mmCIF file of C-alpha atoms in Angstrom:
data_model
loop_
_atom_site.group_PDB
_atom_site.id
_atom_site.type_symbol
_atom_site.label_atom_id
_atom_site.label_comp_id
_atom_site.label_asym_id
_atom_site.label_seq_id
_atom_site.Cartn_x
_atom_site.Cartn_y
_atom_site.Cartn_z
ATOM 1 C CA ASP A 1 -30.584 25.219 -41.084
ATOM 2 C CA GLN A 2 -32.099 22.260 -42.867
ATOM 3 C CA GLN A 3 -31.650 22.563 -46.617
ATOM 4 C CA VAL A 4 -33.700 19.436 -47.362
ATOM 5 C CA LYS A 5 -36.899 18.939 -45.403
ATOM 6 C CA GLN A 6 -39.201 15.988 -45.093
ATOM 7 C CA ASN A 7 -41.978 17.240 -42.887
ATOM 8 C CA SER A 8 -43.789 13.943 -42.385
ATOM 9 C CA PRO A 9 -41.890 11.657 -40.010
ATOM 10 C CA SER A 10 -44.258 8.814 -40.828
ATOM 11 C CA LEU A 11 -46.945 7.822 -43.302
ATOM 12 C CA SER A 12 -49.369 4.900 -43.216
ATOM 13 C CA VAL A 13 -50.924 3.668 -46.477
ATOM 14 C CA GLN A 14 -53.198 0.758 -47.342
ATOM 15 C CA GLU A 15 -51.687 -1.959 -49.511
ATOM 16 C CA GLY A 16 -52.565 -1.394 -53.161
ATOM 17 C CA ARG A 17 -53.126 2.343 -52.746
ATOM 18 C CA ILE A 18 -50.801 5.181 -53.743
ATOM 19 C CA SER A 19 -48.050 6.362 -51.380
ATOM 20 C CA ILE A 20 -46.952 9.974 -51.782
ATOM 21 C CA LEU A 21 -43.839 11.133 -49.974
ATOM 22 C CA ASN A 22 -42.958 14.811 -50.018
ATOM 23 C CA CYS A 23 -39.709 16.743 -49.835
ATOM 24 C CA ASP A 24 -38.885 20.457 -49.865
ATOM 25 C CA TYR A 25 -35.520 22.117 -50.351
ATOM 26 C CA THR A 26 -34.215 25.617 -49.833
ATOM 27 C CA ASN A 27 -30.902 25.689 -51.710
ATOM 28 C CA SER A 28 -31.484 26.814 -55.305
ATOM 29 C CA MET A 29 -28.043 25.466 -56.262
ATOM 30 C CA PHE A 30 -29.272 21.877 -55.926
ATOM 31 C CA ASP A 31 -29.752 20.418 -59.388
ATOM 32 C CA TYR A 32 -29.938 16.682 -58.837
ATOM 33 C CA PHE A 33 -32.319 14.907 -56.501
ATOM 34 C CA LEU A 34 -32.410 11.328 -55.285
ATOM 35 C CA TRP A 35 -34.635 9.098 -53.204
ATOM 36 C CA TYR A 36 -33.165 6.374 -51.030
ATOM 37 C CA LYS A 37 -34.928 3.572 -49.213
ATOM 38 C CA LYS A 38 -33.593 2.216 -45.939
ATOM 39 C CA TYR A 39 -34.441 -0.919 -44.020
ATOM 40 C CA PRO A 40 -33.370 -1.282 -40.366
ATOM 41 C CA ALA A 41 -29.694 -2.201 -39.893
ATOM 42 C CA GLU A 42 -28.965 -1.705 -43.582
ATOM 43 C CA GLY A 43 -27.488 1.164 -45.540
ATOM 44 C CA PRO A 44 -29.635 3.393 -47.772
ATOM 45 C CA THR A 45 -30.426 1.883 -51.160
ATOM 46 C CA PHE A 46 -30.822 4.082 -54.224
ATOM 47 C CA LEU A 47 -34.369 4.135 -55.573
ATOM 48 C CA ILE A 48 -34.827 6.826 -58.203
ATOM 49 C CA SER A 49 -33.402 10.207 -59.160
ATOM 50 C CA ILE A 50 -34.271 13.287 -61.176
ATOM 51 C CA SER A 51 -32.267 16.060 -62.747
ATOM 52 C CA SER A 52 -33.443 19.636 -62.399
ATOM 53 C CA ILE A 53 -33.950 19.862 -66.164
ATOM 54 C CA LYS A 54 -36.832 17.404 -65.888
ATOM 55 C CA ASP A 55 -40.103 17.538 -63.998
ATOM 56 C CA LYS A 56 -40.856 13.827 -63.917
ATOM 57 C CA ASN A 57 -39.006 10.537 -63.896
ATOM 58 C CA GLU A 58 -40.677 7.155 -63.811
ATOM 59 C CA ASP A 59 -39.306 3.700 -63.030
ATOM 60 C CA GLY A 60 -41.859 0.943 -62.673
ATOM 61 C CA ARG A 61 -44.046 1.617 -59.656
ATOM 62 C CA PHE A 62 -41.955 4.636 -58.649
ATOM 63 C CA THR A 63 -42.351 8.162 -60.046
ATOM 64 C CA VAL A 64 -40.578 11.274 -58.855
ATOM 65 C CA PHE A 65 -42.018 14.706 -59.604
ATOM 66 C CA LEU A 66 -40.018 17.922 -59.361
ATOM 67 C CA ASN A 67 -41.506 21.423 -59.078
ATOM 68 C CA LYS A 68 -38.500 23.733 -59.287
ATOM 69 C CA SER A 69 -40.414 26.953 -58.761
ATOM 70 C CA ALA A 70 -41.839 25.596 -55.509
ATOM 71 C CA LYS A 71 -38.569 23.817 -54.594
ATOM 72 C CA HIS A 72 -40.622 20.717 -53.983
ATOM 73 C CA LEU A 73 -40.366 17.107 -55.033
ATOM 74 C CA SER A 74 -42.481 14.072 -54.356
ATOM 75 C CA LEU A 75 -42.154 10.329 -54.703
ATOM 76 C CA HIS A 76 -45.207 8.352 -55.785
ATOM 77 C CA ILE A 77 -45.394 4.615 -55.265
ATOM 78 C CA VAL A 78 -48.290 2.843 -56.914
ATOM 79 C CA PRO A 79 -49.522 0.327 -56.096
ATOM 80 C CA SER A 80 -47.983 0.184 -52.605
ATOM 81 C CA GLN A 81 -46.762 -3.223 -51.471
ATOM 82 C CA PRO A 82 -45.843 -4.567 -47.994
ATOM 83 C CA GLY A 83 -42.158 -4.684 -48.990
ATOM 84 C CA ASP A 84 -42.249 -0.932 -49.506
ATOM 85 C CA SER A 85 -42.419 -0.434 -45.729
ATOM 86 C CA ALA A 86 -39.146 1.338 -44.933
ATOM 87 C CA VAL A 87 -37.679 4.771 -44.223
ATOM 88 C CA TYR A 88 -37.416 6.927 -47.339
ATOM 89 C CA PHE A 89 -34.805 9.662 -47.582
ATOM 90 C CA CYS A 90 -34.872 12.545 -49.997
ATOM 91 C CA ALA A 91 -31.409 13.800 -50.957
ATOM 92 C CA ALA A 92 -30.031 16.590 -53.110
ATOM 93 C CA GLU A 93 -26.705 17.596 -54.589
ATOM 94 C CA GLN A 94 -25.005 20.202 -56.742
ATOM 95 C CA SER A 95 -23.667 18.403 -59.789
ATOM 96 C CA GLY A 96 -21.412 21.102 -61.115
ATOM 97 C CA GLY A 97 -18.883 22.016 -58.484
ATOM 98 C CA GLY A 98 -20.038 23.361 -55.178
ATOM 99 C CA ALA A 99 -20.414 21.230 -52.093
ATOM 100 C CA ASP A 100 -19.529 17.586 -52.273
ATOM 101 C CA GLY A 101 -21.760 14.779 -51.190
ATOM 102 C CA LEU A 102 -25.474 14.530 -50.683
ATOM 103 C CA THR A 103 -27.660 16.627 -48.390
ATOM 104 C CA PHE A 104 -30.351 14.427 -46.859
ATOM 105 C CA GLY A 105 -33.718 15.066 -45.275
ATOM 106 C CA LYS A 106 -34.602 13.408 -41.974
ATOM 107 C CA GLY A 107 -36.598 10.693 -43.654
ATOM 108 C CA THR A 108 -40.211 9.506 -43.735
ATOM 109 C CA HIS A 109 -41.148 6.138 -42.283
ATOM 110 C CA LEU A 110 -43.620 4.546 -44.700
ATOM 111 C CA ILE A 111 -45.828 1.821 -43.291
ATOM 112 C CA ILE A 112 -47.905 -0.240 -45.697
ATOM 113 C CA GLN A 113 -50.953 -1.702 -43.989
ATOM 114 C CA PRO A 114 -52.213 -5.083 -45.300
ATOM 115 C CA GLY B 1 -17.043 -8.162 -53.010
ATOM 116 C CA ALA B 2 -20.138 -6.914 -54.774
ATOM 117 C CA GLY B 3 -21.009 -4.153 -52.332
ATOM 118 C CA VAL B 4 -19.511 -1.651 -49.910
ATOM 119 C CA SER B 5 -18.327 -3.439 -46.790
ATOM 120 C CA GLN B 6 -17.972 -1.751 -43.419
ATOM 121 C CA SER B 7 -16.490 -3.108 -40.216
ATOM 122 C CA PRO B 8 -17.159 -3.501 -37.426
ATOM 123 C CA ARG B 9 -20.950 -3.508 -37.684
ATOM 124 C CA TYR B 10 -21.259 -2.475 -34.049
ATOM 125 C CA LYS B 11 -18.771 -0.790 -31.747
ATOM 126 C CA VAL B 12 -19.155 0.159 -28.115
ATOM 127 C CA ALA B 13 -16.493 2.538 -26.853
ATOM 128 C CA LYS B 14 -15.875 4.037 -23.463
ATOM 129 C CA ARG B 15 -15.787 7.814 -23.425
ATOM 130 C CA GLY B 16 -12.273 8.965 -24.166
ATOM 131 C CA GLN B 17 -11.347 5.852 -26.128
ATOM 132 C CA ASP B 18 -10.062 6.047 -29.717
ATOM 133 C CA VAL B 19 -11.919 4.100 -32.427
ATOM 134 C CA ALA B 20 -11.207 3.191 -36.052
ATOM 135 C CA LEU B 21 -13.938 2.360 -38.535
ATOM 136 C CA ARG B 22 -13.150 0.634 -41.804
ATOM 137 C CA CYS B 23 -14.717 0.895 -45.239
ATOM 138 C CA ASP B 24 -14.026 -1.376 -48.205
ATOM 139 C CA PRO B 25 -15.562 0.296 -51.254
ATOM 140 C CA ILE B 26 -16.631 -1.406 -54.453
ATOM 141 C CA SER B 27 -13.533 -2.295 -56.453
ATOM 142 C CA GLY B 28 -12.698 0.398 -58.970
ATOM 143 C CA HIS B 29 -14.854 3.066 -57.373
ATOM 144 C CA VAL B 30 -12.916 6.301 -57.437
ATOM 145 C CA SER B 31 -15.043 8.313 -55.047
ATOM 146 C CA LEU B 32 -15.602 7.512 -51.392
ATOM 147 C CA PHE B 33 -17.745 9.363 -48.886
ATOM 148 C CA TRP B 34 -18.277 9.139 -45.127
ATOM 149 C CA TYR B 35 -21.570 10.153 -43.531
ATOM 150 C CA GLN B 36 -22.745 10.335 -39.922
ATOM 151 C CA GLN B 37 -26.353 9.453 -39.116
ATOM 152 C CA ALA B 38 -27.599 10.344 -35.651
ATOM 153 C CA LEU B 39 -30.756 8.724 -34.299
ATOM 154 C CA GLY B 40 -33.863 10.064 -36.041
ATOM 155 C CA GLN B 41 -31.849 12.125 -38.503
ATOM 156 C CA GLY B 42 -30.760 11.780 -42.090
ATOM 157 C CA PRO B 43 -27.151 11.017 -42.962
ATOM 158 C CA GLU B 44 -24.858 14.043 -42.782
ATOM 159 C CA PHE B 45 -21.780 14.477 -44.962
ATOM 160 C CA LEU B 46 -18.420 14.154 -43.215
ATOM 161 C CA THR B 47 -15.713 13.844 -45.866
ATOM 162 C CA TYR B 48 -14.988 12.906 -49.494
ATOM 163 C CA PHE B 49 -12.078 11.189 -51.221
ATOM 164 C CA GLN B 50 -11.249 10.935 -54.873
ATOM 165 C CA ASN B 51 -8.794 8.054 -55.049
ATOM 166 C CA GLU B 52 -6.314 8.750 -52.216
ATOM 167 C CA ALA B 53 -6.896 12.500 -52.169
ATOM 168 C CA GLN B 54 -9.171 13.898 -49.497
ATOM 169 C CA LEU B 55 -10.903 16.648 -51.460
ATOM 170 C CA ASP B 56 -13.424 17.789 -48.885
ATOM 171 C CA LYS B 57 -13.386 17.376 -45.118
ATOM 172 C CA SER B 58 -15.700 20.259 -44.326
ATOM 173 C CA GLY B 59 -18.240 18.021 -42.593
ATOM 174 C CA LEU B 60 -15.901 16.603 -39.959
ATOM 175 C CA PRO B 61 -17.347 17.906 -36.670
ATOM 176 C CA SER B 62 -14.061 18.432 -34.848
ATOM 177 C CA ASP B 63 -10.329 17.811 -35.065
ATOM 178 C CA ARG B 64 -10.918 14.559 -33.166
ATOM 179 C CA PHE B 65 -12.192 13.111 -36.455
ATOM 180 C CA PHE B 66 -9.670 11.989 -39.039
ATOM 181 C CA ALA B 67 -10.118 10.000 -42.247
ATOM 182 C CA GLU B 68 -7.627 8.462 -44.630
ATOM 183 C CA ARG B 69 -7.524 6.421 -47.813
ATOM 184 C CA PRO B 70 -3.795 5.922 -48.379
ATOM 185 C CA GLU B 71 -3.918 3.616 -51.398
ATOM 186 C CA GLY B 72 -7.137 4.866 -52.947
ATOM 187 C CA SER B 73 -9.211 1.861 -51.944
ATOM 188 C CA VAL B 74 -9.874 1.010 -48.273
ATOM 189 C CA SER B 75 -10.650 3.977 -46.047
ATOM 190 C CA THR B 76 -10.500 4.376 -42.282
ATOM 191 C CA LEU B 77 -12.398 6.903 -40.201
ATOM 192 C CA LYS B 78 -10.719 7.489 -36.874
ATOM 193 C CA ILE B 79 -12.290 9.221 -33.916
ATOM 194 C CA GLN B 80 -10.026 10.193 -31.050
ATOM 195 C CA ARG B 81 -11.136 10.662 -27.449
ATOM 196 C CA THR B 82 -14.723 9.665 -28.231
ATOM 197 C CA GLN B 83 -17.562 11.617 -26.662
ATOM 198 C CA GLN B 84 -21.184 10.617 -26.124
ATOM 199 C CA GLU B 85 -22.308 12.922 -28.918
ATOM 200 C CA ASP B 86 -20.244 10.828 -31.337
ATOM 201 C CA SER B 87 -22.764 7.993 -30.914
ATOM 202 C CA ALA B 88 -24.271 7.466 -34.372
ATOM 203 C CA VAL B 89 -24.256 5.204 -37.393
ATOM 204 C CA TYR B 90 -21.288 5.922 -39.646
ATOM 205 C CA LEU B 91 -22.027 5.211 -43.289
ATOM 206 C CA CYS B 92 -19.575 4.831 -46.120
ATOM 207 C CA ALA B 93 -20.568 5.234 -49.783
ATOM 208 C CA SER B 94 -18.621 4.830 -52.988
ATOM 209 C CA SER B 95 -19.218 5.672 -56.624
ATOM 210 C CA THR B 96 -17.468 5.567 -59.964
ATOM 211 C CA SER B 97 -17.590 9.338 -60.229
ATOM 212 C CA GLY B 98 -17.974 12.202 -57.838
ATOM 213 C CA LYS B 99 -21.652 12.815 -58.312
ATOM 214 C CA GLY B 100 -24.610 10.490 -58.058
ATOM 215 C CA GLY B 101 -24.647 6.731 -58.325
ATOM 216 C CA TYR B 102 -23.639 6.175 -54.715
ATOM 217 C CA THR B 103 -23.683 2.726 -53.156
ATOM 218 C CA PHE B 104 -23.840 2.722 -49.380
ATOM 219 C CA GLY B 105 -22.491 0.184 -46.943
ATOM 220 C CA SER B 106 -24.559 -1.097 -44.022
ATOM 221 C CA GLY B 107 -22.793 1.231 -41.625
ATOM 222 C CA THR B 108 -21.053 0.959 -38.282
ATOM 223 C CA ARG B 109 -23.177 1.721 -35.244
ATOM 224 C CA LEU B 110 -20.970 3.435 -32.669
ATOM 225 C CA THR B 111 -22.193 3.730 -29.106
ATOM 226 C CA VAL B 112 -20.092 5.743 -26.673
ATOM 227 C CA VAL B 113 -20.778 4.967 -23.022
#
């Protein structure tokens, strides 16, 4: 039973265009969401996060949108750059008690085409 | 060091062999987590320490898996009598508090043959 789902295993985007990565969750107790970026043979690196009390958080080229009623979040990268090619993981947690640790999706492999 | 350090980076074990994986968290980080990442999957939670106390071990897949952090800094994940299904990347993460702000190590890739 996957509580965090990333339904696109891969995504190919032209350099300079917008990349949109999607994530759905089923557990309504999740109240904090994170995106991690992972290069081969390295650990995940934190990218951006959002609390459930917000619907948008922006950091430079990266924006995360949260739609609580739909239990859906998305990561927008604009403009996309070759260095953005990596696997992106969506993760969720319960900040106030409950389960420890992060629940991850399976990841989306983003490929930026020159 | 500046980051979370894990060793060894790669480990090949024969089925039935015991292995020990080490994690050196960022100095001063209270919380330490272990995750297992199978091929093509996202990381899955194994266990959580706050200082030397193991507060959650609900993700450990069997009693062959054991983790410790005796002095509240370095942690070791031990797997006894390894099986092929134990083949995965084992990731360690640390943070200053229990929630959010995790820094991951590069992981140990375990291959059981």
